[in-house]
C-alpha atoms as a printed R data frame, in Angstrom:
    type eleno elety resid chain resno      x      y       z
1   ATOM     1    CA   MET     A     1 81.318  6.267 -55.732
2   ATOM     2    CA   LEU     A     2 80.843  9.152 -53.353
3   ATOM     3    CA   SER     A     3 80.694 11.682 -56.187
4   ATOM     4    CA   SER     A     4 77.992  9.667 -57.973
5   ATOM     5    CA   ARG     A     5 75.872  9.595 -54.820
6   ATOM     6    CA   THR     A     6 76.341 13.324 -54.425
7   ATOM     7    CA   SER     A     7 75.255 13.890 -58.021
8   ATOM     8    CA   ILE     A     8 72.160 11.726 -57.564
9   ATOM     9    CA   THR     A     9 71.270 13.568 -54.351
10  ATOM    10    CA   ARG     A    10 71.705 16.946 -56.038
11  ATOM    11    CA   LEU     A    11 69.588 15.797 -58.972
12  ATOM    12    CA   LEU     A    12 66.816 14.618 -56.651
13  ATOM    13    CA   LEU     A    13 66.859 17.912 -54.771
14  ATOM    14    CA   GLU     A    14 66.642 19.887 -58.003
15  ATOM    15    CA   ALA     A    15 63.749 17.731 -59.226
16  ATOM    16    CA   LEU     A    16 61.984 18.112 -55.885
17  ATOM    17    CA   SER     A    17 62.538 21.867 -55.954
18  ATOM    18    CA   LEU     A    18 61.128 22.072 -59.486
19  ATOM    19    CA   LEU     A    19 58.065 20.024 -58.546
20  ATOM    20    CA   PHE     A    20 57.529 22.104 -55.427
21  ATOM    21    CA   ALA     A    21 57.821 25.340 -57.435
22  ATOM    22    CA   VAL     A    22 55.259 24.073 -59.965
23  ATOM    23    CA   VAL     A    23 52.776 23.197 -57.210
24  ATOM    24    CA   VAL     A    24 53.236 26.554 -55.460
25  ATOM    25    CA   GLY     A    25 52.974 28.444 -58.755
26  ATOM    26    CA   TRP     A    26 49.762 26.623 -59.668
27  ATOM    27    CA   ALA     A    27 48.264 27.395 -56.241
28  ATOM    28    CA   SER     A    28 49.285 31.053 -56.596
29  ATOM    29    CA   PHE     A    29 47.692 31.235 -60.053
30  ATOM    30    CA   ARG     A    30 44.436 29.767 -58.739
31  ATOM    31    CA   LEU     A    31 44.329 32.244 -55.856
32  ATOM    32    CA   LYS     A    32 44.953 35.185 -58.181
33  ATOM    33    CA   ALA     A    33 42.125 33.962 -60.412
34  ATOM    34    CA   LEU     A    34 39.828 34.153 -57.371
35  ATOM    35    CA   GLY     A    35 40.782 37.778 -56.695
36  ATOM    36    CA   TYR     A    36 43.575 37.297 -54.142
37  ATOM    37    CA   SER     A    37 47.134 38.592 -54.380
38  ATOM    38    CA   VAL     A    38 49.984 36.164 -53.613
39  ATOM    39    CA   SER     A    39 53.714 36.709 -54.122
40  ATOM    40    CA   PHE     A    40 56.919 34.795 -53.257
41  ATOM    41    CA   ALA     A    41 60.470 36.111 -53.083
42  ATOM    42    CA   CYS     A    42 62.228 32.754 -53.421
43  ATOM    43    CA   ILE     A    43 61.254 29.076 -53.716
44  ATOM    44    CA   GLY     A    44 63.769 26.380 -52.813
45  ATOM    45    CA   PRO     A    45 63.750 22.667 -51.991
46  ATOM    46    CA   LEU     A    46 60.960 22.341 -49.413
47  ATOM    47    CA   SER     A    47 61.226 26.035 -48.498
48  ATOM    48    CA   ILE     A    48 59.543 29.311 -49.428
49  ATOM    49    CA   HIS     A    49 60.816 32.811 -48.583
50  ATOM    50    CA   GLY     A    50 59.168 36.220 -48.669
51  ATOM    51    CA   ILE     A    51 55.523 35.121 -48.784
52  ATOM    52    CA   ARG     A    52 52.875 37.827 -48.987
53  ATOM    53    CA   TYR     A    53 49.122 37.318 -49.286
54  ATOM    54    CA   SER     A    54 46.482 40.027 -49.439
55  ATOM    55    CA   SER     A    55 42.744 40.257 -49.971
56  ATOM    56    CA   LYS     A    56 40.182 43.011 -49.509
57  ATOM    57    CA   SER     A    57 40.321 42.802 -45.712
58  ATOM    58    CA   THR     A    58 43.317 40.639 -44.761
59  ATOM    59    CA   THR     A    59 47.074 40.869 -45.243
60  ATOM    60    CA   ILE     A    60 49.448 38.027 -44.333
61  ATOM    61    CA   SER     A    61 53.235 38.075 -44.608
62  ATOM    62    CA   ILE     A    62 55.688 35.275 -43.773
63  ATOM    63    CA   ALA     A    63 59.461 35.615 -43.834
64  ATOM    64    CA   SER     A    64 60.122 31.927 -44.519
65  ATOM    65    CA   ILE     A    65 58.648 28.417 -44.344
66  ATOM    66    CA   HIS     A    66 60.950 25.396 -44.295
67  ATOM    67    CA   PHE     A    67 60.292 21.670 -43.958
68  ATOM    68    CA   ALA     A    68 63.049 19.166 -43.203
69  ATOM    69    CA   PHE     A    69 63.032 15.369 -43.101
70  ATOM    70    CA   HIS     A    70 64.939 13.466 -40.409
71  ATOM    71    CA   ILE     A    71 65.894  9.860 -39.828
72  ATOM    72    CA   PRO     A    72 64.129  8.679 -36.645
73  ATOM    73    CA   ARG     A    73 66.487  7.424 -33.964
74  ATOM    74    CA   PRO     A    74 65.782  5.949 -30.518
75  ATOM    75    CA   SER     A    75 67.285  9.033 -28.869
76  ATOM    76    CA   ASN     A    76 65.314 11.411 -31.105
77  ATOM    77    CA   PRO     A    77 62.401  9.697 -32.917
78  ATOM    78    CA   CYS     A    78 61.589 12.709 -35.078
79  ATOM    79    CA   TRP     A    79 60.918 12.226 -38.777
80  ATOM    80    CA   GLY     A    80 60.132 15.819 -39.801
81  ATOM    81    CA   THR     A    81 60.137 19.461 -38.667
82  ATOM    82    CA   LEU     A    82 58.226 22.435 -40.044
83  ATOM    83    CA   THR     A    83 59.642 25.889 -39.262
84  ATOM    84    CA   VAL     A    84 57.822 29.182 -39.869
85  ATOM    85    CA   ILE     A    85 59.664 32.473 -39.290
86  ATOM    86    CA   GLY     A    86 58.150 35.956 -39.094
87  ATOM    87    CA   TYR     A    87 54.393 35.401 -39.442
88  ATOM    88    CA   GLU     A    88 52.246 38.563 -39.407
89  ATOM    89    CA   HIS     A    89 48.477 38.860 -39.873
90  ATOM    90    CA   GLU     A    90 46.529 42.111 -40.253
91  ATOM    91    CA   SER     A    91 42.747 42.479 -40.476
92  ATOM    92    CA   PRO     A    92 40.160 45.173 -39.600
93  ATOM    93    CA   THR     A    93 39.508 43.515 -36.214
94  ATOM    94    CA   CYS     A    94 42.950 42.415 -35.002
95  ATOM    95    CA   HIS     A    95 46.673 42.331 -35.670
96  ATOM    96    CA   PHE     A    96 48.874 39.487 -34.489
97  ATOM    97    CA   SER     A    97 52.385 38.272 -35.182
98  ATOM    98    CA   ILE     A    98 54.512 35.211 -34.405
99  ATOM    99    CA   SER     A    99 58.285 35.407 -34.179
100 ATOM   100    CA   SER     A   100 58.802 31.711 -34.924
101 ATOM   101    CA   LEU     A   101 56.806 28.486 -35.033
102 ATOM   102    CA   GLN     A   102 58.303 25.009 -35.061
103 ATOM   103    CA   THR     A   103 56.309 21.800 -35.456
104 ATOM   104    CA   THR     A   104 57.967 18.486 -34.600
105 ATOM   105    CA   LEU     A   105 56.545 15.247 -36.028
106 ATOM   106    CA   TRP     A   106 57.267 12.285 -33.752
107 ATOM   107    CA   PHE     A   107 57.663  8.651 -34.784
108 ATOM   108    CA   PHE     A   108 56.001  6.535 -32.053
109 ATOM   109    CA   PRO     A   109 57.082  8.871 -29.201
110 ATOM   110    CA   LEU     A   110 55.562  6.707 -26.449
111 ATOM   111    CA   LEU     A   111 57.338  3.592 -27.714
112 ATOM   112    CA   PHE     A   112 60.740  5.274 -27.530
113 ATOM   113    CA   ARG     A   113 59.875  6.916 -24.163
114 ATOM   114    CA   VAL     A   114 60.588 10.402 -25.462
115 ATOM   115    CA   SER     A   115 57.128 11.839 -24.825
116 ATOM   116    CA   SER     A   116 53.867 10.496 -23.436
117 ATOM   117    CA   GLY     A   117 51.943 13.075 -25.433
118 ATOM   118    CA   PRO     A   118 50.544 12.946 -28.966
119 ATOM   119    CA   TRP     A   119 52.315 12.680 -32.309
120 ATOM   120    CA   ILE     A   120 52.863 16.387 -32.998
121 ATOM   121    CA   LEU     A   121 54.449 19.120 -30.865
122 ATOM   122    CA   THR     A   122 54.072 22.756 -31.924
123 ATOM   123    CA   GLU     A   123 56.135 25.449 -30.207
124 ATOM   124    CA   VAL     A   124 55.293 29.124 -30.739
125 ATOM   125    CA   ASP     A   125 57.683 31.892 -29.732
126 ATOM   126    CA   GLU     A   126 56.645 35.525 -29.154
127 ATOM   127    CA   PHE     A   127 52.933 35.437 -30.004
128 ATOM   128    CA   ARG     A   128 51.666 39.041 -29.945
129 ATOM   129    CA   LEU     A   129 47.958 39.761 -30.358
130 ATOM   130    CA   ARG     A   130 46.236 43.136 -30.552
131 ATOM   131    CA   VAL     A   131 42.445 43.374 -30.753
132 ATOM   132    CA   PHE     A   132 41.144 46.816 -31.630
133 ATOM   133    CA   SER     A   133 37.786 46.490 -29.837
134 ATOM   134    CA   SER     A   134 36.179 43.843 -27.637
135 ATOM   135    CA   VAL     A   135 32.905 44.447 -29.498
136 ATOM   136    CA   ASP     A   136 34.421 43.058 -32.724
137 ATOM   137    CA   THR     A   137 36.456 40.208 -31.238
138 ATOM   138    CA   PRO     A   138 37.326 37.600 -33.932
139 ATOM   139    CA   GLY     A   139 35.571 34.261 -33.618
140 ATOM   140    CA   TRP     A   140 38.696 32.171 -32.983
141 ATOM   141    CA   ILE     A   141 39.764 34.488 -30.151
142 ATOM   142    CA   GLN     A   142 36.269 34.368 -28.658
143 ATOM   143    CA   ARG     A   143 36.285 30.554 -28.711
144 ATOM   144    CA   LEU     A   144 39.699 30.514 -27.042
145 ATOM   145    CA   ARG     A   145 38.432 32.865 -24.323
146 ATOM   146    CA   VAL     A   146 35.320 30.754 -23.725
147 ATOM   147    CA   ASN     A   147 37.332 27.529 -23.417
148 ATOM   148    CA   LEU     A   148 40.012 29.073 -21.218
149 ATOM   149    CA   VAL     A   149 37.618 30.839 -18.833
150 ATOM   150    CA   GLY     A   150 35.434 27.735 -18.693
151 ATOM   151    CA   ALA     A   151 38.469 25.682 -17.680
152 ATOM   152    CA   ILE     A   152 39.353 28.195 -14.951
153 ATOM   153    CA   LEU     A   153 35.825 28.341 -13.492
154 ATOM   154    CA   LYS     A   154 34.590 24.780 -14.030
155 ATOM   155    CA   GLY     A   155 37.767 22.765 -14.487
156 ATOM   156    CA   GLU     A   156 39.974 20.928 -12.045
157 ATOM   157    CA   ILE     A   157 42.935 22.862 -10.656
158 ATOM   158    CA   LEU     A   158 45.977 20.612 -10.838
159 ATOM   159    CA   ARG     A   159 48.575 23.055  -9.551
160 ATOM   160    CA   CYS     A   160 48.958 26.682  -8.497
161 ATOM   161    CA   ASP     A   161 52.166 27.841  -6.805
162 ATOM   162    CA   GLU     A   162 51.259 31.517  -6.551
163 ATOM   163    CA   PHE     A   163 48.133 33.608  -7.135
164 ATOM   164    CA   ALA     A   164 47.570 37.287  -6.288
165 ATOM   165    CA   THR     A   165 44.969 39.912  -7.214
166 ATOM   166    CA   ARG     A   166 45.200 43.677  -6.738
167 ATOM   167    CA   LEU     A   167 42.464 46.302  -7.083
168 ATOM   168    CA   SER     A   168 43.199 50.024  -7.516
169 ATOM   169    CA   LEU     A   169 40.222 52.376  -7.598
170 ATOM   170    CA   SER     A   170 42.191 55.466  -8.663
171 ATOM   171    CA   SER     A   171 45.621 56.580  -9.742
172 ATOM   172    CA   VAL     A   172 48.261 57.500  -7.187
173 ATOM   173    CA   THR     A   173 48.190 61.194  -6.281
174 ATOM   174    CA   GLY     A   174 51.619 62.652  -6.930
175 ATOM   175    CA   VAL     A   175 53.357 65.710  -5.510
176 ATOM   176    CA   ALA     A   176 52.552 68.941  -7.329
177 ATOM   177    CA   GLU     A   177 55.401 70.705  -9.107
178 ATOM   178    CA   GLY     A   178 57.298 73.105  -6.857
179 ATOM   179    CA   ARG     A   179 56.166 71.445  -3.620
180 ATOM   180    CA   SER     A   180 57.998 68.997  -1.384
181 ATOM   181    CA   SER     A   181 56.703 65.763   0.051
182 ATOM   182    CA   SER     A   182 56.759 67.355   3.549
183 ATOM   183    CA   ALA     A   183 54.175 69.984   2.577
184 ATOM   184    CA   PRO     A   184 50.642 69.673   3.977
185 ATOM   185    CA   VAL     A   185 48.590 67.093   2.139
186 ATOM   186    CA   GLU     A   186 45.607 68.516   0.320
187 ATOM   187    CA   LYS     A   187 42.324 66.759  -0.271
188 ATOM   188    CA   PRO     A   188 42.589 63.875  -2.732
189 ATOM   189    CA   GLY     A   189 41.535 64.664  -6.240
190 ATOM   190    CA   VAL     A   190 41.885 68.446  -6.101
191 ATOM   191    CA   GLU     A   191 44.957 68.767  -8.333
192 ATOM   192    CA   ARG     A   192 45.033 65.295  -9.862
193 ATOM   193    CA   PRO     A   193 44.221 65.295 -13.595
194 ATOM   194    CA   ASP     A   194 40.902 63.613 -14.270
195 ATOM   195    CA   LEU     A   195 42.361 61.757 -17.239
196 ATOM   196    CA   GLU     A   196 44.471 59.649 -14.865
197 ATOM   197    CA   ASP     A   197 41.500 58.636 -12.704
198 ATOM   198    CA   GLU     A   198 40.873 54.972 -13.461
199 ATOM   199    CA   ILE     A   199 40.273 51.563 -11.935
200 ATOM   200    CA   ARG     A   200 42.842 48.789 -12.364
201 ATOM   201    CA   ILE     A   201 42.410 45.081 -11.656
202 ATOM   202    CA   THR     A   202 45.681 43.131 -11.802
203 ATOM   203    CA   THR     A   203 46.121 39.361 -11.495
204 ATOM   204    CA   ASP     A   204 49.408 37.456 -11.195
205 ATOM   205    CA   ALA     A   205 49.707 33.664 -11.262
206 ATOM   206    CA   LYS     A   206 52.684 31.310 -11.323
207 ATOM   207    CA   ALA     A   207 52.792 27.601 -12.240
208 ATOM   208    CA   TYR     A   208 49.025 27.419 -12.731
209 ATOM   209    CA   GLU     A   209 47.626 24.231 -14.309
210 ATOM   210    CA   THR     A   210 43.967 23.390 -14.889
211 ATOM   211    CA   LYS     A   211 42.067 20.673 -16.760
212 ATOM   212    CA   ASN     A   212 38.692 21.246 -18.420
213 ATOM   213    CA   TRP     A   213 35.781 18.876 -19.054
214 ATOM   214    CA   LEU     A   214 37.367 17.622 -22.304
215 ATOM   215    CA   ASP     A   215 40.584 16.506 -20.550
216 ATOM   216    CA   ARG     A   216 42.453 19.398 -22.136
217 ATOM   217    CA   ILE     A   217 45.176 20.753 -19.872
218 ATOM   218    CA   TYR     A   218 46.138 24.442 -19.750
219 ATOM   219    CA   SER     A   219 49.550 24.937 -18.153
220 ATOM   220    CA   PHE     A   220 50.686 28.511 -17.402
221 ATOM   221    CA   GLY     A   221 54.294 29.071 -16.418
222 ATOM   222    CA   ARG     A   222 53.637 32.733 -15.645
223 ATOM   223    CA   MET     A   223 50.461 34.741 -16.223
224 ATOM   224    CA   GLN     A   224 49.929 38.477 -15.764
225 ATOM   225    CA   ALA     A   225 46.638 40.175 -16.635
226 ATOM   226    CA   GLN     A   226 45.413 43.726 -16.098
227 ATOM   227    CA   LEU     A   227 42.059 45.361 -16.806
228 ATOM   228    CA   ARG     A   228 42.006 49.170 -16.838
229 ATOM   229    CA   LYS     A   229 38.831 51.260 -16.918
230 ATOM   230    CA   SER     A   230 38.735 55.055 -17.003
231 ATOM   231    CA   TRP     A   231 36.189 56.832 -14.817
232 ATOM   232    CA   VAL     A   232 36.176 59.859 -17.129
233 ATOM   233    CA   ASP     A   233 35.726 58.802 -20.752
234 ATOM   234    CA   GLY     A   234 34.398 55.285 -20.078
235 ATOM   235    CA   ARG     A   235 37.095 53.599 -22.162
236 ATOM   236    CA   GLY     A   236 38.936 50.518 -20.993
237 ATOM   237    CA   SER     A   237 41.802 48.264 -22.024
238 ATOM   238    CA   PHE     A   238 42.851 44.704 -21.244
239 ATOM   239    CA   VAL     A   239 46.366 43.243 -21.380
240 ATOM   240    CA   LEU     A   240 47.395 39.604 -20.911
241 ATOM   241    CA   VAL     A   241 50.982 38.318 -20.828
242 ATOM   242    CA   CYS     A   242 51.590 34.629 -20.149
243 ATOM   243    CA   GLU     A   243 53.612 31.496 -20.832
244 ATOM   244    CA   VAL     A   244 51.097 28.797 -21.723
245 ATOM   245    CA   LYS     A   245 51.002 25.194 -22.915
246 ATOM   246    CA   PHE     A   246 47.921 23.395 -24.250
247 ATOM   247    CA   CYS     A   247 48.118 19.614 -24.169
248 ATOM   248    CA   PHE     A   248 45.992 16.475 -24.420
249 ATOM   249    CA   ASP     A   249 43.582 17.801 -27.010
250 ATOM   250    CA   PRO     A   250 40.574 15.481 -27.539
251 ATOM   251    CA   SER     A   251 41.875 14.667 -31.006
252 ATOM   252    CA   GLN     A   252 45.111 13.413 -29.386
253 ATOM   253    CA   LEU     A   253 47.101 14.761 -32.317
254 ATOM   254    CA   PHE     A   254 49.279 17.577 -31.052
255 ATOM   255    CA   ASP     A   255 50.481 19.647 -28.103
256 ATOM   256    CA   LEU     A   256 50.784 23.424 -28.378
257 ATOM   257    CA   ARG     A   257 53.391 25.308 -26.344
258 ATOM   258    CA   ILE     A   258 53.563 29.120 -26.427
259 ATOM   259    CA   THR     A   259 56.663 30.490 -24.707
260 ATOM   260    CA   ARG     A   260 55.225 34.011 -24.489
261 ATOM   261    CA   LEU     A   261 51.764 35.357 -25.329
262 ATOM   262    CA   ASP     A   262 51.025 39.096 -25.300
263 ATOM   263    CA   ALA     A   263 47.343 39.940 -25.829
264 ATOM   264    CA   SER     A   264 45.870 43.434 -25.600
265 ATOM   265    CA   PHE     A   265 42.497 45.065 -26.310
266 ATOM   266    CA   ASP     A   266 42.587 48.736 -27.302
267 ATOM   267    CA   THR     A   267 38.951 49.226 -26.250
268 ATOM   268    CA   PHE     A   268 37.475 46.780 -23.763
269 ATOM   269    CA   ARG     A   269 33.975 46.815 -22.261
270 ATOM   270    CA   ILE     A   270 33.246 45.223 -18.894
271 ATOM   271    CA   ARG     A   271 30.166 43.550 -20.367
272 ATOM   272    CA   ASP     A   272 32.436 41.715 -22.838
273 ATOM   273    CA   ALA     A   273 34.509 40.105 -20.073
274 ATOM   274    CA   GLU     A   274 34.063 36.354 -20.472
275 ATOM   275    CA   LEU     A   275 34.929 35.774 -16.809
276 ATOM   276    CA   LEU     A   276 31.940 37.856 -15.675
277 ATOM   277    CA   ARG     A   277 29.610 36.221 -18.191
278 ATOM   278    CA   GLN     A   278 30.368 32.663 -17.200
279 ATOM   279    CA   GLY     A   279 30.691 33.606 -13.524
280 ATOM   280    CA   PHE     A   280 27.189 35.076 -13.370
281 ATOM   281    CA   ALA     A   281 25.820 32.167 -15.416
282 ATOM   282    CA   MET     A   282 27.280 29.686 -12.918
283 ATOM   283    CA   MET     A   283 25.854 31.721 -10.025
284 ATOM   284    CA   GLN     A   284 22.385 31.770 -11.581
285 ATOM   285    CA   THR     A   285 22.496 28.014 -12.211
286 ATOM   286    CA   SER     A   286 23.656 27.293  -8.667
287 ATOM   287    CA   LEU     A   287 20.946 29.469  -7.118
288 ATOM   288    CA   ALA     A   288 18.270 27.980  -9.389
289 ATOM   289    CA   ASN     A   289 19.251 24.461  -8.312
290 ATOM   290    CA   ARG     A   290 18.767 25.554  -4.699
291 ATOM   291    CA   GLY     A   291 15.369 27.089  -5.435
292 ATOM   292    CA   LEU     A   292 16.561 30.690  -5.030
293 ATOM   293    CA   CYS     A   293 16.066 33.648  -7.359
294 ATOM   294    CA   PHE     A   294 19.151 35.487  -8.532
295 ATOM   295    CA   ARG     A   295 17.242 38.775  -8.774
296 ATOM   296    CA   ASP     A   296 16.091 38.575  -5.141
297 ATOM   297    CA   ILE     A   297 19.610 37.779  -3.937
298 ATOM   298    CA   PHE     A   298 21.018 40.694  -5.936
299 ATOM   299    CA   MET     A   299 18.407 43.139  -4.597
300 ATOM   300    CA   ASP     A   300 19.088 42.032  -1.013
301 ATOM   301    CA   PHE     A   301 22.820 42.502  -1.569
302 ATOM   302    CA   LEU     A   302 22.236 45.968  -3.041
303 ATOM   303    CA   ALA     A   303 19.977 46.960  -0.150
304 ATOM   304    CA   GLN     A   304 22.614 45.899   2.383
305 ATOM   305    CA   ALA     A   305 25.329 47.756   0.481
306 ATOM   306    CA   ILE     A   306 23.530 51.129   0.471
307 ATOM   307    CA   LYS     A   307 22.509 51.071   4.147
């Protein structure tokens, strides 16, 4: 009896694998007919390995994709999981990679008191993003920046255990070769290389949670950001490292948890900083509501600064 069940199960898996391979092959054929290149190393029951997609401007590679069904239980009411390993995306504007992504599909999570959130939980591990220039920021990154900065400036702060900001207007002047630290100190900037002269703005936050106007919650376990701007060549860079969780999306469908997010801009202009844009816009709106002119306030501030 047991052997017959095993044979039936094996037969069903083989039939499912064949059907899945036919569907994937048909989709690959259609994409190739449209001018795209798609290849697969191996196709198994509900799994694909060695996926590679390329077009004129975009290249995507995935080590493996696997979907598994589960029997929901009161202790773990999960009926399916989707696992993606080794995702990498390259385009003329950015390059990002994901070490692993796992999506859990819940079966009435609130009823079984497992989670008070929505039906889907997506966990992303090691998300690394590199944008070549802030001038050509991709649209989806720009929308994420607008929503995140808007939540920080206009949203409700739910929690913040630690917050610190540091400003450095120049690099640290070191000791010249062949001289000791007890030697007379010369004037700053005489022997320091100009290429190291830069401004650095660093922000550290811990356990920071904020809610925006759409009831979307951004929860940061740890966030470190640094903006560097060279006084010599005018180039700048921006780096962001954080542990973040997005929850209670208006669609109420899924939560997104990113254990680590590394974002960097090779070339970053101050005018492209979303924090400054929305900050000045809020200041102008606030002054206009009070019957004041932003230009007059700015000129008065400048006059006081140069006295």
